[in-house]
PDB file of N, CA and C in Angstrom:
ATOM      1  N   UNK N   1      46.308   5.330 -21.660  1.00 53.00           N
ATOM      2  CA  UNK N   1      45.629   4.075 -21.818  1.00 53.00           C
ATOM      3  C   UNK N   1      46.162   3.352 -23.041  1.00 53.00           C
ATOM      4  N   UNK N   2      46.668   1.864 -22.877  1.00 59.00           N
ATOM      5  CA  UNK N   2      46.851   1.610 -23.528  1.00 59.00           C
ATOM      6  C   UNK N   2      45.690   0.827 -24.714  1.00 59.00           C
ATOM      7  N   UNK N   3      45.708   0.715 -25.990  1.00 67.00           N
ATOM      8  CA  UNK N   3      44.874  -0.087 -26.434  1.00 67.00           C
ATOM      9  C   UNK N   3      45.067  -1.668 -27.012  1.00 67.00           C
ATOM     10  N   UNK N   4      44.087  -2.179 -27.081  1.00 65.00           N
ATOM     11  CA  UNK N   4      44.368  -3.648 -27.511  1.00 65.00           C
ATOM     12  C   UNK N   4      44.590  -3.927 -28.733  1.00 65.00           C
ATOM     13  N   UNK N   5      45.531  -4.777 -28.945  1.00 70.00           N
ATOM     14  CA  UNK N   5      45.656  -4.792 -30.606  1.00 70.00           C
ATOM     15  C   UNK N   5      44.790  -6.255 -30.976  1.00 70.00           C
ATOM     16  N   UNK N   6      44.670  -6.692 -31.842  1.00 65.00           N
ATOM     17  CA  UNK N   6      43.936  -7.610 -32.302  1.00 65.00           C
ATOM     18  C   UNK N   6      44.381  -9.389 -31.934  1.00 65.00           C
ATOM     19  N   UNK N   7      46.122  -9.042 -31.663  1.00 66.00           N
ATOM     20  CA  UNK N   7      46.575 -10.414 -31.567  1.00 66.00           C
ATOM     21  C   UNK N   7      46.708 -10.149 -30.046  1.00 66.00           C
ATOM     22  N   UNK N   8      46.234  -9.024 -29.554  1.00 69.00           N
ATOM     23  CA  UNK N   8      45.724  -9.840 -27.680  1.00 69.00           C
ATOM     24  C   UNK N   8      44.814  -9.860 -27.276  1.00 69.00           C
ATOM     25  N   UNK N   9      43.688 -10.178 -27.716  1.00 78.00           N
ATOM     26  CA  UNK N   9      42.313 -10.514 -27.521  1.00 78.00           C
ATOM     27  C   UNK N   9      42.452 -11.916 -27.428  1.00 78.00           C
ATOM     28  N   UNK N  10      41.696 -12.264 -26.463  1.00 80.00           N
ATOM     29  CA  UNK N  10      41.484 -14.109 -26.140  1.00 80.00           C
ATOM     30  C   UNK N  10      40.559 -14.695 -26.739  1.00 80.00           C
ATOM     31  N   UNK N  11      40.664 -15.334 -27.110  1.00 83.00           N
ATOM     32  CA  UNK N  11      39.350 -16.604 -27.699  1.00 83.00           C
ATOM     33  C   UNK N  11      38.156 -16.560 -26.296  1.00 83.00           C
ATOM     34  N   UNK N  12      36.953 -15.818 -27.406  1.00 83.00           N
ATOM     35  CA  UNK N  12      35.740 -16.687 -26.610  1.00 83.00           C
ATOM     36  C   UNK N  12      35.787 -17.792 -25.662  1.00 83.00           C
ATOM     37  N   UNK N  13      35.457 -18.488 -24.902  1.00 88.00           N
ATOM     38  CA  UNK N  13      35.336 -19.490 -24.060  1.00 88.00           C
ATOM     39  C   UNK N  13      34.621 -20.253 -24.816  1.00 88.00           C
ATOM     40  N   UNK N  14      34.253 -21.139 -24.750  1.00 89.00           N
ATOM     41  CA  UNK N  14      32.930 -21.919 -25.333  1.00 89.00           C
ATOM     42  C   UNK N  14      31.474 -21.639 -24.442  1.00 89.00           C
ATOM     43  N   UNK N  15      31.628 -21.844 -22.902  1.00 92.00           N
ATOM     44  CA  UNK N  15      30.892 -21.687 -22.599  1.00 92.00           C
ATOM     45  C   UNK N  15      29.980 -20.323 -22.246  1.00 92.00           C
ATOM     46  N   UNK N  16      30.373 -19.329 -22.574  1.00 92.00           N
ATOM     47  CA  UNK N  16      30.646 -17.641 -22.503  1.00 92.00           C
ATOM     48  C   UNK N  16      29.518 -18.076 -24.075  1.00 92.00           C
ATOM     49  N   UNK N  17      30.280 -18.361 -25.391  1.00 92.00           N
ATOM     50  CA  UNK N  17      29.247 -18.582 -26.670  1.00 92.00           C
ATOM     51  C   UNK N  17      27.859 -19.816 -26.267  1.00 92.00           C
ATOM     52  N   UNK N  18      27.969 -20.625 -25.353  1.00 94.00           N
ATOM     53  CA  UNK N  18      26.295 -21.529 -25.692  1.00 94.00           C
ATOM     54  C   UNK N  18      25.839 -20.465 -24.526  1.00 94.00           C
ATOM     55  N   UNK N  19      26.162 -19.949 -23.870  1.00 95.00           N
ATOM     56  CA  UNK N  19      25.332 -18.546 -22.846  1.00 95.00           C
ATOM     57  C   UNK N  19      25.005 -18.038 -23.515  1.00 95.00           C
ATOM     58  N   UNK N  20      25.514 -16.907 -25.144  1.00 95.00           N
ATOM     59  CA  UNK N  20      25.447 -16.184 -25.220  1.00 95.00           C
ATOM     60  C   UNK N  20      23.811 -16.761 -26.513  1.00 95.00           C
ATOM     61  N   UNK N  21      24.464 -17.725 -26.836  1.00 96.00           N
ATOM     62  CA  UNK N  21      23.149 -18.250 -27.737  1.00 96.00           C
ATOM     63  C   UNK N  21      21.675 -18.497 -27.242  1.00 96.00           C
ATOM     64  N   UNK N  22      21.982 -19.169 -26.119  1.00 97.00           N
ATOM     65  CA  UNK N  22      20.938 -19.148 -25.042  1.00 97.00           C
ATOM     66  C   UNK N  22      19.964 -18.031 -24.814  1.00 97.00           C
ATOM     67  N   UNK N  23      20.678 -17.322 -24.073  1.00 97.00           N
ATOM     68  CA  UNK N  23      19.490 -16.059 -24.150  1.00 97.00           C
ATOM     69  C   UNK N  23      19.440 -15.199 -25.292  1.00 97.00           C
ATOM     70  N   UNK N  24      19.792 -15.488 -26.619  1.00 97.00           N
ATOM     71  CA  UNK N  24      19.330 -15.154 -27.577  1.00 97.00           C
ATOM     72  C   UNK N  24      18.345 -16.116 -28.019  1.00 97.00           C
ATOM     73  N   UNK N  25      18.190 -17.535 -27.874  1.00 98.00           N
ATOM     74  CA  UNK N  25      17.283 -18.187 -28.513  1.00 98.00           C
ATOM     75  C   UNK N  25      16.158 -17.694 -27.519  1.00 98.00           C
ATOM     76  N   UNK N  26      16.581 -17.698 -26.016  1.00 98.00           N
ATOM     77  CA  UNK N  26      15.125 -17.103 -24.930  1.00 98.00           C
ATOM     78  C   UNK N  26      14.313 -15.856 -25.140  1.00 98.00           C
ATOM     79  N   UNK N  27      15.154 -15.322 -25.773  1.00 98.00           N
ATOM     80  CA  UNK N  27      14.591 -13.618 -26.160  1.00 98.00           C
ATOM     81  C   UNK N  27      13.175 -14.344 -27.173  1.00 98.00           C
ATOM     82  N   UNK N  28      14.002 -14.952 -28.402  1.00 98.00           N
ATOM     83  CA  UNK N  28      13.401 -14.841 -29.636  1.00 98.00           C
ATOM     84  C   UNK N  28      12.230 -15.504 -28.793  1.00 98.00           C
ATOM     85  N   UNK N  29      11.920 -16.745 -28.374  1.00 98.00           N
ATOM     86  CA  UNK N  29      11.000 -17.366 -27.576  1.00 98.00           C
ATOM     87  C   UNK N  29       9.478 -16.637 -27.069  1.00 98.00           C
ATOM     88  N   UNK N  30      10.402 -15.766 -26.294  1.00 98.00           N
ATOM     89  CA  UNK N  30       9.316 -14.783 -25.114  1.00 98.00           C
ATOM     90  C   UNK N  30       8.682 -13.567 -26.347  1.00 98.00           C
ATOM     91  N   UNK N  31       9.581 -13.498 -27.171  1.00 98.00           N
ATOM     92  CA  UNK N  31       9.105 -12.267 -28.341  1.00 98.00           C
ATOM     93  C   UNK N  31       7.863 -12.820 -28.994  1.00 98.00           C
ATOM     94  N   UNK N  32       8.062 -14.442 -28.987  1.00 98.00           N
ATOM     95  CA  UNK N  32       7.220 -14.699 -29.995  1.00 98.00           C
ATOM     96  C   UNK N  32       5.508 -15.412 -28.918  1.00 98.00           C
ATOM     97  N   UNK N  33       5.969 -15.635 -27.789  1.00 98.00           N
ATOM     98  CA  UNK N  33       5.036 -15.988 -26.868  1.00 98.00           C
ATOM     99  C   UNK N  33       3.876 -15.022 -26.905  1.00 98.00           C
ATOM    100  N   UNK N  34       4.627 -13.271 -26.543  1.00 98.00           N
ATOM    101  CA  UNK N  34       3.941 -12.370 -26.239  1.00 98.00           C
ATOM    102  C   UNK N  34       3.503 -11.972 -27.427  1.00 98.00           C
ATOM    103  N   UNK N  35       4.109 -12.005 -29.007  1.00 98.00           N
ATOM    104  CA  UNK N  35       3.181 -11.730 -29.873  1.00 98.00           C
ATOM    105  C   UNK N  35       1.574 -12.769 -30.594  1.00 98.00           C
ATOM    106  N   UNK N  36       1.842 -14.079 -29.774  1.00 97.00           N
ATOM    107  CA  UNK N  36       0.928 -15.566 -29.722  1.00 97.00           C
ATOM    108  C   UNK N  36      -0.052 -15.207 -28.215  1.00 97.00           C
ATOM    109  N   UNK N  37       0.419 -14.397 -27.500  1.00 97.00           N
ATOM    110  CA  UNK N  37      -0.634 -14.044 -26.198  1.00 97.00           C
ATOM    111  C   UNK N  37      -1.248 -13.158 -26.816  1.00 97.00           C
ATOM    112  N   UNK N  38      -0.854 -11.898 -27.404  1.00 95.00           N
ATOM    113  CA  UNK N  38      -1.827 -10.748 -27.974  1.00 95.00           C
ATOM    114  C   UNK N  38      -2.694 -11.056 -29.149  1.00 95.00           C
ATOM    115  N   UNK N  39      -2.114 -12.041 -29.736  1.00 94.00           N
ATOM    116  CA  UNK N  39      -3.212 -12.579 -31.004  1.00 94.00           C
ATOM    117  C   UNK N  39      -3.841 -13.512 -30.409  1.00 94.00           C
ATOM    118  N   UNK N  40      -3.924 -14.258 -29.265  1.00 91.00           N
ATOM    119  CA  UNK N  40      -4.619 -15.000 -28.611  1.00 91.00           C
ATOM    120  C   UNK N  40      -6.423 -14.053 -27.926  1.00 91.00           C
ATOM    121  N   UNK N  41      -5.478 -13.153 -27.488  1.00 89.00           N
ATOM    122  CA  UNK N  41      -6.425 -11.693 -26.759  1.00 89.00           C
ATOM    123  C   UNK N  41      -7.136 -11.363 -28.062  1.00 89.00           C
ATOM    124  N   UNK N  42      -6.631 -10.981 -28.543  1.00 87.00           N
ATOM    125  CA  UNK N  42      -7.566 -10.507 -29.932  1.00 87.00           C
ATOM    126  C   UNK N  42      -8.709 -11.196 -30.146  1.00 87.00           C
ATOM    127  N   UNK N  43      -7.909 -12.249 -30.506  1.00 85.00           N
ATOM    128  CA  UNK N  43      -9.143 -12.831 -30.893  1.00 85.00           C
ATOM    129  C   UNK N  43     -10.456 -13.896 -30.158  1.00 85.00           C
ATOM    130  N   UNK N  44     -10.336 -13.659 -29.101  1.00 77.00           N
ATOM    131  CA  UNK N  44     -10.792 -13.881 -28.194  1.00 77.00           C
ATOM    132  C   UNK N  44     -12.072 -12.898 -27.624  1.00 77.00           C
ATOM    133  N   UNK N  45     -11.403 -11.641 -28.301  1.00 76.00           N
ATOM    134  CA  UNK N  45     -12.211 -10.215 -27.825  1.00 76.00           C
ATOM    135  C   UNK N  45     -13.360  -9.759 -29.165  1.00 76.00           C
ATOM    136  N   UNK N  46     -12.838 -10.625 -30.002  1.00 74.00           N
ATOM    137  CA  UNK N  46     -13.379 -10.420 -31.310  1.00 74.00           C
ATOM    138  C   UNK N  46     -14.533 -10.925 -31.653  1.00 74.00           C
ATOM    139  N   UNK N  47     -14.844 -12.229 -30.737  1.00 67.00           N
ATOM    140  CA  UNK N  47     -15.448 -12.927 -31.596  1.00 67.00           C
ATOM    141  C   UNK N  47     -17.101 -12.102 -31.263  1.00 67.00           C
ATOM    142  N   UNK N  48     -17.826 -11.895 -32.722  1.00 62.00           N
ATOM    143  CA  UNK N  48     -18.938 -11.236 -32.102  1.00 62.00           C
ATOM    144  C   UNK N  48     -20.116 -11.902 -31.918  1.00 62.00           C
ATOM    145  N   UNK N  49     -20.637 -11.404 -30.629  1.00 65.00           N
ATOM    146  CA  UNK N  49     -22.316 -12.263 -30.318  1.00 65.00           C
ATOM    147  C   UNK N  49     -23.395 -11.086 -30.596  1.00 65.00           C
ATOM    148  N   UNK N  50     -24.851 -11.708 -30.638  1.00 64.00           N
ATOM    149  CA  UNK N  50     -25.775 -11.434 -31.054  1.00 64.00           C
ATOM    150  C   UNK N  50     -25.963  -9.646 -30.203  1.00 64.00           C
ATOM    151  N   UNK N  51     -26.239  -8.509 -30.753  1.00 68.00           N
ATOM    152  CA  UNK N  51     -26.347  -7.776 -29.497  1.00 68.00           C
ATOM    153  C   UNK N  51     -27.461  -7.767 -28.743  1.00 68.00           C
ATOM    154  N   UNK N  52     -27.346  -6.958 -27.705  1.00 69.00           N
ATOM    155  CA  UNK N  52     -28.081  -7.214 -26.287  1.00 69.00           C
ATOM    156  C   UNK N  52     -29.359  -6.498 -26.625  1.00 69.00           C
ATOM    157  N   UNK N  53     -30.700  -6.431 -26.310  1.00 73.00           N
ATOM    158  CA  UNK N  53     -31.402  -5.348 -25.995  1.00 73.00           C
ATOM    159  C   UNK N  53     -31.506  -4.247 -25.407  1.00 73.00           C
ATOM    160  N   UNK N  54     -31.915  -2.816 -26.507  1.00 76.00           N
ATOM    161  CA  UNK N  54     -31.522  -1.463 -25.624  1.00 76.00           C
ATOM    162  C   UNK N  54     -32.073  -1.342 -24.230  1.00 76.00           C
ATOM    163  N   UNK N  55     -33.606  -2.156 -23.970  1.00 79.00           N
ATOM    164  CA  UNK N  55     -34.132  -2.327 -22.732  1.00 79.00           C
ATOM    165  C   UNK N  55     -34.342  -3.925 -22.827  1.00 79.00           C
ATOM    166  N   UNK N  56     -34.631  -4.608 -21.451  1.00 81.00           N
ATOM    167  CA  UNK N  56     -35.333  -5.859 -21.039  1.00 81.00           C
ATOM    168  C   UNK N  56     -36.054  -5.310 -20.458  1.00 81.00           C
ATOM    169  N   UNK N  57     -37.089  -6.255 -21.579  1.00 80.00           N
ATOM    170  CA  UNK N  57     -38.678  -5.969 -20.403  1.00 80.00           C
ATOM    171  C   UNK N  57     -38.751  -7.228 -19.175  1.00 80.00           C
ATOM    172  N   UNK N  58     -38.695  -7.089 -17.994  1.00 83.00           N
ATOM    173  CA  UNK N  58     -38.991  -7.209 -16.794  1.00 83.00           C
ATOM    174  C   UNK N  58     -40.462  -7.940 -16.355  1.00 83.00           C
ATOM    175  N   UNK N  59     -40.507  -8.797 -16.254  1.00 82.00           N
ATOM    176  CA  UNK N  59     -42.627  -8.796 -15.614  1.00 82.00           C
ATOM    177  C   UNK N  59     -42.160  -7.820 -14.332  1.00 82.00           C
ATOM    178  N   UNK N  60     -43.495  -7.601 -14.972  1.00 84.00           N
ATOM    179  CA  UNK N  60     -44.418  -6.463 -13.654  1.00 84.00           C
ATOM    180  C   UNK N  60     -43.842  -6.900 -12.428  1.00 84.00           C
ATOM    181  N   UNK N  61     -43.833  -5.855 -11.433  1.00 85.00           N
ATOM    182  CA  UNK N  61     -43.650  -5.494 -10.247  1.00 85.00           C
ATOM    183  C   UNK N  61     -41.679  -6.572  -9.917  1.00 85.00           C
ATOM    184  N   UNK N  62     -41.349  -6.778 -10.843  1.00 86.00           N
ATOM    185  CA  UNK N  62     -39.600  -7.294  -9.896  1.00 86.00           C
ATOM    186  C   UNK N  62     -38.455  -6.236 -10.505  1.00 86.00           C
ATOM    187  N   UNK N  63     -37.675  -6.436 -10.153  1.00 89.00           N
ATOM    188  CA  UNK N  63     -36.480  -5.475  -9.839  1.00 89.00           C
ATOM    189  C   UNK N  63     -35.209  -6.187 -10.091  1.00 89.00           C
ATOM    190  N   UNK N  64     -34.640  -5.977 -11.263  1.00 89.00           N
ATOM    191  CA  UNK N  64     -33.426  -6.383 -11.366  1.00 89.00           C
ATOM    192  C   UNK N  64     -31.968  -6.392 -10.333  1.00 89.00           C
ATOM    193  N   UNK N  65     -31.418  -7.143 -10.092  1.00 90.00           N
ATOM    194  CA  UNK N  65     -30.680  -7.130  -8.852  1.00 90.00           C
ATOM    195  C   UNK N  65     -29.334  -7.294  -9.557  1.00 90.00           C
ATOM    196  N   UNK N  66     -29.199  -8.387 -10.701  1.00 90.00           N
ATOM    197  CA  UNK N  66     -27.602  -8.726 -11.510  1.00 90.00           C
ATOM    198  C   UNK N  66     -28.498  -9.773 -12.592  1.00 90.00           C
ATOM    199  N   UNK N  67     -26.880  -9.137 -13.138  1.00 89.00           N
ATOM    200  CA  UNK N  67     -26.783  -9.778 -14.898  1.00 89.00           C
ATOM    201  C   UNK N  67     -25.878 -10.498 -15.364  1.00 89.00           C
ATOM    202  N   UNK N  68     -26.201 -11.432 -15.595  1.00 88.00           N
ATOM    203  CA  UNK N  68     -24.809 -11.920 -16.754  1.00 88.00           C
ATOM    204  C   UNK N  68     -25.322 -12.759 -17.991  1.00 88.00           C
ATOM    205  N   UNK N  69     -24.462 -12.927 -18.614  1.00 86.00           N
ATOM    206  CA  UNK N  69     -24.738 -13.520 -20.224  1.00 86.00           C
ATOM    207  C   UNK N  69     -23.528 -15.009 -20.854  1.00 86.00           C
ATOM    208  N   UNK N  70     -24.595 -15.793 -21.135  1.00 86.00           N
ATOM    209  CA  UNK N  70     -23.875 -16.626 -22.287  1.00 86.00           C
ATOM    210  C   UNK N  70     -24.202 -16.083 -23.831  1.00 86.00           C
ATOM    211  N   UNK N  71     -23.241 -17.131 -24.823  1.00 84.00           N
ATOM    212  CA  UNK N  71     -22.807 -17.142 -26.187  1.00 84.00           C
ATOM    213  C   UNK N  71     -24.851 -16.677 -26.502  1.00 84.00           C
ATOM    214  N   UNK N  72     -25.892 -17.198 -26.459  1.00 87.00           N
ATOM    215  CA  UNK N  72     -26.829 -17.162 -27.018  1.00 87.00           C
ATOM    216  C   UNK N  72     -27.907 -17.170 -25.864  1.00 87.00           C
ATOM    217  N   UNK N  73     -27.684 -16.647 -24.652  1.00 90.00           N
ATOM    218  CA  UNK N  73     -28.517 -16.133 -23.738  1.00 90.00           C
ATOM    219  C   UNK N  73     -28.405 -15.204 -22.819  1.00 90.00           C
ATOM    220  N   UNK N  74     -29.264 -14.438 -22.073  1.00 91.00           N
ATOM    221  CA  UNK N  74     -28.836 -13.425 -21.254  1.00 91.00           C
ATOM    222  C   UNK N  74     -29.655 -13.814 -19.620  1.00 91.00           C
ATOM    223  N   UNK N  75     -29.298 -13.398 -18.303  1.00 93.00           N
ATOM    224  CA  UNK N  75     -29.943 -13.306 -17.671  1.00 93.00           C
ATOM    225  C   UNK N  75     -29.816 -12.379 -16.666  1.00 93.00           C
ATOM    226  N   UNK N  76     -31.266 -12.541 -15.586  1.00 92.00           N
ATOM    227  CA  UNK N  76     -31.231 -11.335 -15.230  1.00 92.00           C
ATOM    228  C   UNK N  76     -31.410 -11.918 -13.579  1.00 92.00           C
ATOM    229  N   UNK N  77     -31.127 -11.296 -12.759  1.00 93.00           N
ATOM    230  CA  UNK N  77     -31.686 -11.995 -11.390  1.00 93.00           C
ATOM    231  C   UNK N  77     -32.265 -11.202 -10.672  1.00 93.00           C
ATOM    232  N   UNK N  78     -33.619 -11.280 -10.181  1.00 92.00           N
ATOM    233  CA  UNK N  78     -34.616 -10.172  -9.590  1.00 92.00           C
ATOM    234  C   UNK N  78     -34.264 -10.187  -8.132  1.00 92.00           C
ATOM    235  N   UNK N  79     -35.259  -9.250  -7.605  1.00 91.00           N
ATOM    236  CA  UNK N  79     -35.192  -8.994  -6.392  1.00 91.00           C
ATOM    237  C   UNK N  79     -36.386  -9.993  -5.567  1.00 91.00           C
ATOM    238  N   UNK N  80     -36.986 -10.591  -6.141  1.00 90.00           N
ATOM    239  CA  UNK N  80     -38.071 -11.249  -5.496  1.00 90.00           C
ATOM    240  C   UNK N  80     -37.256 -12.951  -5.541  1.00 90.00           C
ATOM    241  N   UNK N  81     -35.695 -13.120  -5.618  1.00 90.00           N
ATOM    242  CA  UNK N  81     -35.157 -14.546  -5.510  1.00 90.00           C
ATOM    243  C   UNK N  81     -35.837 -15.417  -7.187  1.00 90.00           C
ATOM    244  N   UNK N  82     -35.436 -14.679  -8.011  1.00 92.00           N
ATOM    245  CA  UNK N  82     -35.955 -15.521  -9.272  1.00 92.00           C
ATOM    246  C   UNK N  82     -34.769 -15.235 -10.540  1.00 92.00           C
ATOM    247  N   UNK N  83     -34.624 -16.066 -11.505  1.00 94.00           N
ATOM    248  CA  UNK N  83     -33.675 -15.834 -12.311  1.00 94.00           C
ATOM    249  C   UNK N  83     -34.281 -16.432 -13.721  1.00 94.00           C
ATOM    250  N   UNK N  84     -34.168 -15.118 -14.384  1.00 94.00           N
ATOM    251  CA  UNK N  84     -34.930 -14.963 -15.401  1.00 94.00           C
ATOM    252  C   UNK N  84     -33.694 -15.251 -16.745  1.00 94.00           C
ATOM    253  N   UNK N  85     -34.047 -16.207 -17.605  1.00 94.00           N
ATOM    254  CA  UNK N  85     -33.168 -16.652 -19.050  1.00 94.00           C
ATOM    255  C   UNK N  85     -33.797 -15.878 -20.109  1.00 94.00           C
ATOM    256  N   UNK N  86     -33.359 -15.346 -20.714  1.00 92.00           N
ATOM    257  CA  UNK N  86     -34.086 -14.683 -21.840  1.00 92.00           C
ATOM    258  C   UNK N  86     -33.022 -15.041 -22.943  1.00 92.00           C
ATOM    259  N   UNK N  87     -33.479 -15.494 -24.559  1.00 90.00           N
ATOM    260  CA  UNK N  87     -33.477 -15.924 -25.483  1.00 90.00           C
ATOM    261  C   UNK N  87     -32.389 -14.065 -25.958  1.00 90.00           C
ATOM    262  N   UNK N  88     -31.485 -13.962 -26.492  1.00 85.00           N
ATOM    263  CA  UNK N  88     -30.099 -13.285 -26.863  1.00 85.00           C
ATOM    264  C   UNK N  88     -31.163 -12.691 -28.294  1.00 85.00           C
ATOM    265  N   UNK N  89     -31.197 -13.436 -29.058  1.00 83.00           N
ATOM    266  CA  UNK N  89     -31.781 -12.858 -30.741  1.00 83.00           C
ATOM    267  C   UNK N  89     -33.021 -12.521 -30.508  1.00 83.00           C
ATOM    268  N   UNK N  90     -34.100 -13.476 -29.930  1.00 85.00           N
ATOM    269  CA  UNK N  90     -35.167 -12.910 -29.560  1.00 85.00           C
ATOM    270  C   UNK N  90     -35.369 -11.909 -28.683  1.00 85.00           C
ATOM    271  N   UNK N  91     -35.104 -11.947 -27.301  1.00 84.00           N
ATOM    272  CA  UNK N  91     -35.228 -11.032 -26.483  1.00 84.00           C
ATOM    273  C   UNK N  91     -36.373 -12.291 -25.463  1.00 84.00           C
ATOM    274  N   UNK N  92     -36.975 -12.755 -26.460  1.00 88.00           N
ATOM    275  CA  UNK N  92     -38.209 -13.536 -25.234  1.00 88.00           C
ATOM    276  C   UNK N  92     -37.505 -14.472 -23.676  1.00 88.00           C
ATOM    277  N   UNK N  93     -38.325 -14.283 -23.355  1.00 90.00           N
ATOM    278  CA  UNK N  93     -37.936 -15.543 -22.081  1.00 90.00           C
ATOM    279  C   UNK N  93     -38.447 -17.079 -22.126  1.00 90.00           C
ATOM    280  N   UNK N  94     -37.378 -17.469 -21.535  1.00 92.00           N
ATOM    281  CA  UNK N  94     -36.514 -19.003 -22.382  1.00 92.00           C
ATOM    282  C   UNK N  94     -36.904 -19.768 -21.090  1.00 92.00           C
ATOM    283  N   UNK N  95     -36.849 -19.348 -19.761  1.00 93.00           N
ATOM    284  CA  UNK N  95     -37.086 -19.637 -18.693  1.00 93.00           C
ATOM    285  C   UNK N  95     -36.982 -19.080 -17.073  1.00 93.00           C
ATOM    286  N   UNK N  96     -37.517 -19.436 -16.041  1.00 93.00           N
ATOM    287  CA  UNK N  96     -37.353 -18.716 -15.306  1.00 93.00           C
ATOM    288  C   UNK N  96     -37.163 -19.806 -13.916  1.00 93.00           C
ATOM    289  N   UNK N  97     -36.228 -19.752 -12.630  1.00 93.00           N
ATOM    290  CA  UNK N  97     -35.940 -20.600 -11.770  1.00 93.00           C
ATOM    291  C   UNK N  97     -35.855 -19.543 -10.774  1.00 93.00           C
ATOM    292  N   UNK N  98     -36.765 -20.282  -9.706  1.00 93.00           N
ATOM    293  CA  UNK N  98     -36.857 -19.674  -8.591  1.00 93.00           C
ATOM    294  C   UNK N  98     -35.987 -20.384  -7.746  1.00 93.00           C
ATOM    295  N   UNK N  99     -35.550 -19.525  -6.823  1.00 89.00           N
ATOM    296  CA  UNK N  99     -33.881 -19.703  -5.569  1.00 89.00           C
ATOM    297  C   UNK N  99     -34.931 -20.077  -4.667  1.00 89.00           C
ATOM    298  N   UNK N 100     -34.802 -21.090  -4.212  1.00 89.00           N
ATOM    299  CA  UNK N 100     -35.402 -21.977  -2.944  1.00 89.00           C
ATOM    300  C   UNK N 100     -34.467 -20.936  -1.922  1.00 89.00           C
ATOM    301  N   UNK N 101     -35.223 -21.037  -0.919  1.00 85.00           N
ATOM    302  CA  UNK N 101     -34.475 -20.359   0.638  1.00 85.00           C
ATOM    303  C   UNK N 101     -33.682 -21.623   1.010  1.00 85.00           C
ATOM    304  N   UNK N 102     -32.749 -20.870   1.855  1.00 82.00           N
ATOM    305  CA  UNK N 102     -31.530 -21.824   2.006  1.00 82.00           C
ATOM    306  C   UNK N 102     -32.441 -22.363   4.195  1.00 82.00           C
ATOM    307  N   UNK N 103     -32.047 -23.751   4.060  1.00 77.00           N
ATOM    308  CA  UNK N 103     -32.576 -24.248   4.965  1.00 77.00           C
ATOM    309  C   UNK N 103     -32.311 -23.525   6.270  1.00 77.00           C
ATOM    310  N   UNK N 104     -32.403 -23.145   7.314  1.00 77.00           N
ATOM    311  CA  UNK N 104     -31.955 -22.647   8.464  1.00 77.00           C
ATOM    312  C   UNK N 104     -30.890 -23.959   9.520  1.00 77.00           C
ATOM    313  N   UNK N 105     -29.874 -23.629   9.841  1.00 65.00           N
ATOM    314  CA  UNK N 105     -29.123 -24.196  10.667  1.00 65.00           C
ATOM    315  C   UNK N 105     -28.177 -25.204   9.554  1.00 65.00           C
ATOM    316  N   UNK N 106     -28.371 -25.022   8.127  1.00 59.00           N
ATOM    317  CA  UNK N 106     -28.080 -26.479   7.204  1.00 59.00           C
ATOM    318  C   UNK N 106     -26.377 -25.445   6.933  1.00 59.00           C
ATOM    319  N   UNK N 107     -25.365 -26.295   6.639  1.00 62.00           N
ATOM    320  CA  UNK N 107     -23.840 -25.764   6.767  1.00 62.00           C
ATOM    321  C   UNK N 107     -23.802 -25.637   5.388  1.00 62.00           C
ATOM    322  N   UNK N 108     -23.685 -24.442   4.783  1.00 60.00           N
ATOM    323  CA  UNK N 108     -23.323 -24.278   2.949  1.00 60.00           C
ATOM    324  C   UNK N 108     -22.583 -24.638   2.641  1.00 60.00           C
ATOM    325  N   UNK N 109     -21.220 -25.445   3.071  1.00 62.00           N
ATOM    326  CA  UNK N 109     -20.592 -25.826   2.812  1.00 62.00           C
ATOM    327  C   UNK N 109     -20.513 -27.574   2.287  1.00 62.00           C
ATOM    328  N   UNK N 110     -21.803 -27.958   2.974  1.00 60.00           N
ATOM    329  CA  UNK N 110     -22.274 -29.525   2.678  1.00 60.00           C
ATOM    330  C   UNK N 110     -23.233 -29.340   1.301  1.00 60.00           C
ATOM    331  N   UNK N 111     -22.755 -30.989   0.697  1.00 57.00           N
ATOM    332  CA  UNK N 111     -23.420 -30.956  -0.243  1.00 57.00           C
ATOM    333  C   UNK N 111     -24.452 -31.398   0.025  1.00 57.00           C
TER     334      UNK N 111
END
């Protein structure tokens, strides 16, 4: 095998060097995206709210069915078609809305 000596090597191309810059500037880019997505996640995961109660008290006789929560409220949705708001710091209830029955023959899809 022979080897190359220094005066037979070809000149770069030009366009071979703005390629080669290219996906070096794309690297640095995506490096810095994904370290701006994970500090995005962070802190996103961070931010802390009031905590929850070890129990919710319930009125008598309903049955929790699902839960979910905003920034400064929690709720609960029973089994008797009612949806209960309860106050996050307090624990008290903030309000309560009962689910009307859905009309018979009416298309859910209309407003």
């Amino acid at each position: 095998m022979s080897s190359l000596r220094p005066e037979d090597e070809l000149p770069e191309p030009p366009a071979l060097r703005l390629l080669r810059r290219l996906v070096t500037v794309l690297m640095v880019v995506m490096i810095g995206a994904v370290v701006a997505m994970t500090a995005l996640l962070w802190h996103g995961y961070s931010n802390a709210r009031a905590p929850l109660p070890e129990r919710i008290a319930l009125p008598d006789g309903t049955t929790a069915t699902a839960f979910t929560q905003g920034p400064d409220w929690y709720a609960v949705v029973t089994a008797d078609d009612r949806i209960l708001i309860f106050d996050r710091a307090a624990g008290t209830l903030r309000q309560s809305i009962a689910i009307l029955p859905q009309a018979t023959g009416a298309d859910p899809a209309s407003p």
